[in-house]
Structure formats: C-alpha cells, structure tokens
CSV table of C-alpha atoms in Angstrom, one decimal:
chain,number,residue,atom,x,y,z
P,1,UNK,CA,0.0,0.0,0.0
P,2,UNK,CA,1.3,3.6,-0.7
P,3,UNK,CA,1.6,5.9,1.6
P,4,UNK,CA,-1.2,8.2,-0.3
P,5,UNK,CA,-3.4,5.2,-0.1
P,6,UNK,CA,-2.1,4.5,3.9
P,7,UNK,CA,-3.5,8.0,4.9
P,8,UNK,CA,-6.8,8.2,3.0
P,9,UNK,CA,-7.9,4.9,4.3
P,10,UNK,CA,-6.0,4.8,7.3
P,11,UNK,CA,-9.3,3.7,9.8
P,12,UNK,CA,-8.9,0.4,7.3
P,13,UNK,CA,-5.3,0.6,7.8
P,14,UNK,CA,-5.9,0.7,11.8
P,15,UNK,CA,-8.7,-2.0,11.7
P,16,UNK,CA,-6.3,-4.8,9.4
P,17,UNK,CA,-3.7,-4.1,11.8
P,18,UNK,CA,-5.8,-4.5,14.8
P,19,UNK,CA,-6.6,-8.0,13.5
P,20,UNK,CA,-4.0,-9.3,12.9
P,21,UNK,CA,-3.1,-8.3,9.3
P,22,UNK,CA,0.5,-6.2,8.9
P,23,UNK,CA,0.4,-3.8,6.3
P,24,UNK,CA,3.3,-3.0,4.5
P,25,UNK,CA,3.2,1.2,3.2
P,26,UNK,CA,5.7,2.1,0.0
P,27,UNK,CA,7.0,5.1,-0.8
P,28,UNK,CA,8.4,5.4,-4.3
P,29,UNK,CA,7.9,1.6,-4.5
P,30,UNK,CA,10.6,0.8,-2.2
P,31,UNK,CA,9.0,-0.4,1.3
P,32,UNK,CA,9.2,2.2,4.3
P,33,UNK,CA,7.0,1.0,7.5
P,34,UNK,CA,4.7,-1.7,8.5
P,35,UNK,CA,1.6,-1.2,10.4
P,36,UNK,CA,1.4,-4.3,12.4
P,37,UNK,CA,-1.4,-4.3,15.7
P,38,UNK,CA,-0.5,-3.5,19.4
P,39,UNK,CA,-0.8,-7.0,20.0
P,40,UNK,CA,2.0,-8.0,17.3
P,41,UNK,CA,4.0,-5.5,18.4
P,42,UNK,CA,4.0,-6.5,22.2
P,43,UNK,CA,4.6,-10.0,20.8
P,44,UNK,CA,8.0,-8.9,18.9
P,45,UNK,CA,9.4,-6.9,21.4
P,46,UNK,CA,9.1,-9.6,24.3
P,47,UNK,CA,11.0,-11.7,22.1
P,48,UNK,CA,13.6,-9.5,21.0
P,49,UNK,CA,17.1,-9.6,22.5
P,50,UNK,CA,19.1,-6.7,23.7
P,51,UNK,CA,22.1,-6.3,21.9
P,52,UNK,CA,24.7,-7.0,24.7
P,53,UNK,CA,22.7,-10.4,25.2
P,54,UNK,CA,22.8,-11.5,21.2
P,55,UNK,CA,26.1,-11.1,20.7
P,56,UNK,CA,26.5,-13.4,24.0
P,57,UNK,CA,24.2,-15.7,22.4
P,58,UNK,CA,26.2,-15.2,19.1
P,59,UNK,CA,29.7,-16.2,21.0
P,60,UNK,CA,28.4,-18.6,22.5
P,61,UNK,CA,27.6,-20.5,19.4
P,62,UNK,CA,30.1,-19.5,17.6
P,63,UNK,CA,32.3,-22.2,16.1
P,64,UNK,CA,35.8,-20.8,17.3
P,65,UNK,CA,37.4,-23.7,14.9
P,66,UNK,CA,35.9,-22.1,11.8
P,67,UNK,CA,38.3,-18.7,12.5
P,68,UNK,CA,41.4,-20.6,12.6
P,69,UNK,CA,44.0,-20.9,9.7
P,70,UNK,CA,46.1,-17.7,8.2
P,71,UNK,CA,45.1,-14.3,8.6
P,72,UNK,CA,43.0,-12.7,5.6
P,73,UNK,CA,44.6,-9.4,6.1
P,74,UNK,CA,48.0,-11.0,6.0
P,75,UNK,CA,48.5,-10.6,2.0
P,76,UNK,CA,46.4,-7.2,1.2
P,77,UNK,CA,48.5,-5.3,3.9
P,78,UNK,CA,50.8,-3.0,2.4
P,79,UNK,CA,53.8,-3.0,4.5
P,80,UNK,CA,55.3,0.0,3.0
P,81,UNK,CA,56.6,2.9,5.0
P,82,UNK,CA,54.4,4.9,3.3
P,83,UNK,CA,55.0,8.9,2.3
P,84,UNK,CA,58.5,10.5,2.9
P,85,UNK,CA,58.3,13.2,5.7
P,86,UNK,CA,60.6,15.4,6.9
P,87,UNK,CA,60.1,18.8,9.1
C-alpha cells in the first residue's frame, strides 16, 4: 500500500492491523514502514534480545574452529613505510 493510499484509508489501515493483518506502506515503491497491531507489536518486542545479550548468544555458538588458519589481512596489507616526511 502507498503511503497516499495509507493516509486516506488509514481507519482500514488501523482496523487490518488490529486483526492481525500487517500492512506494509511504500513510498516510491521501495518499502518504508509496517503497520502491524499493538498485539504484534508487544509479541516482537518480548521476544527480541538486547544487543549486549545477542552477541552473548552469538559467542556462545560461535564455532571458534571455523576462524582458525592464516590471517585474511596478512597478504592485502601493504607494509610499505608509506609517504617520505621530513620537518
């Protein structure tokens, strides 16, 4: 739904939302927001993770043995002294 169609129907907008029905609002065609009801809403947030405890949950299954083996940086590093400088 566009956002021109979002705001001059927006009681319909409310009243999908409210049962259950997210609804997705475009602007130029690309997506920009989603109507979803209190309800959904509550839902998603008591089920999402702070950040501190998902990258706890990330490390913790994390397969340490996957990140061993030489360093990617190793060759693309220029070692070079870089620019002459003198005061």
């Amino acid at each position: 739904m566009t956002v021109t169609q979002a705001r001059a129907a927006f009681a319909k907008v409310l009243t999908r939302a409210e049962a259950g029905d997210p609804v997705e609002v475009t602007r130029d065609g690309q997506p920009v927001a989603v109507i979803v009801g209190l309800r959904q809403y509550r839902e998603g947030r008591a089920l999402a993770e702070s950040p501190s405890a998902a990258f706890q949950s990330f490390m913790a299954r994390l397969d340490r043995r996957a990140l061993r083996g030489a360093s990617p940086w190793r060759a693309p590093r220029d070692r070079s002294v870089g620019r002459n400088f003198s005061w």
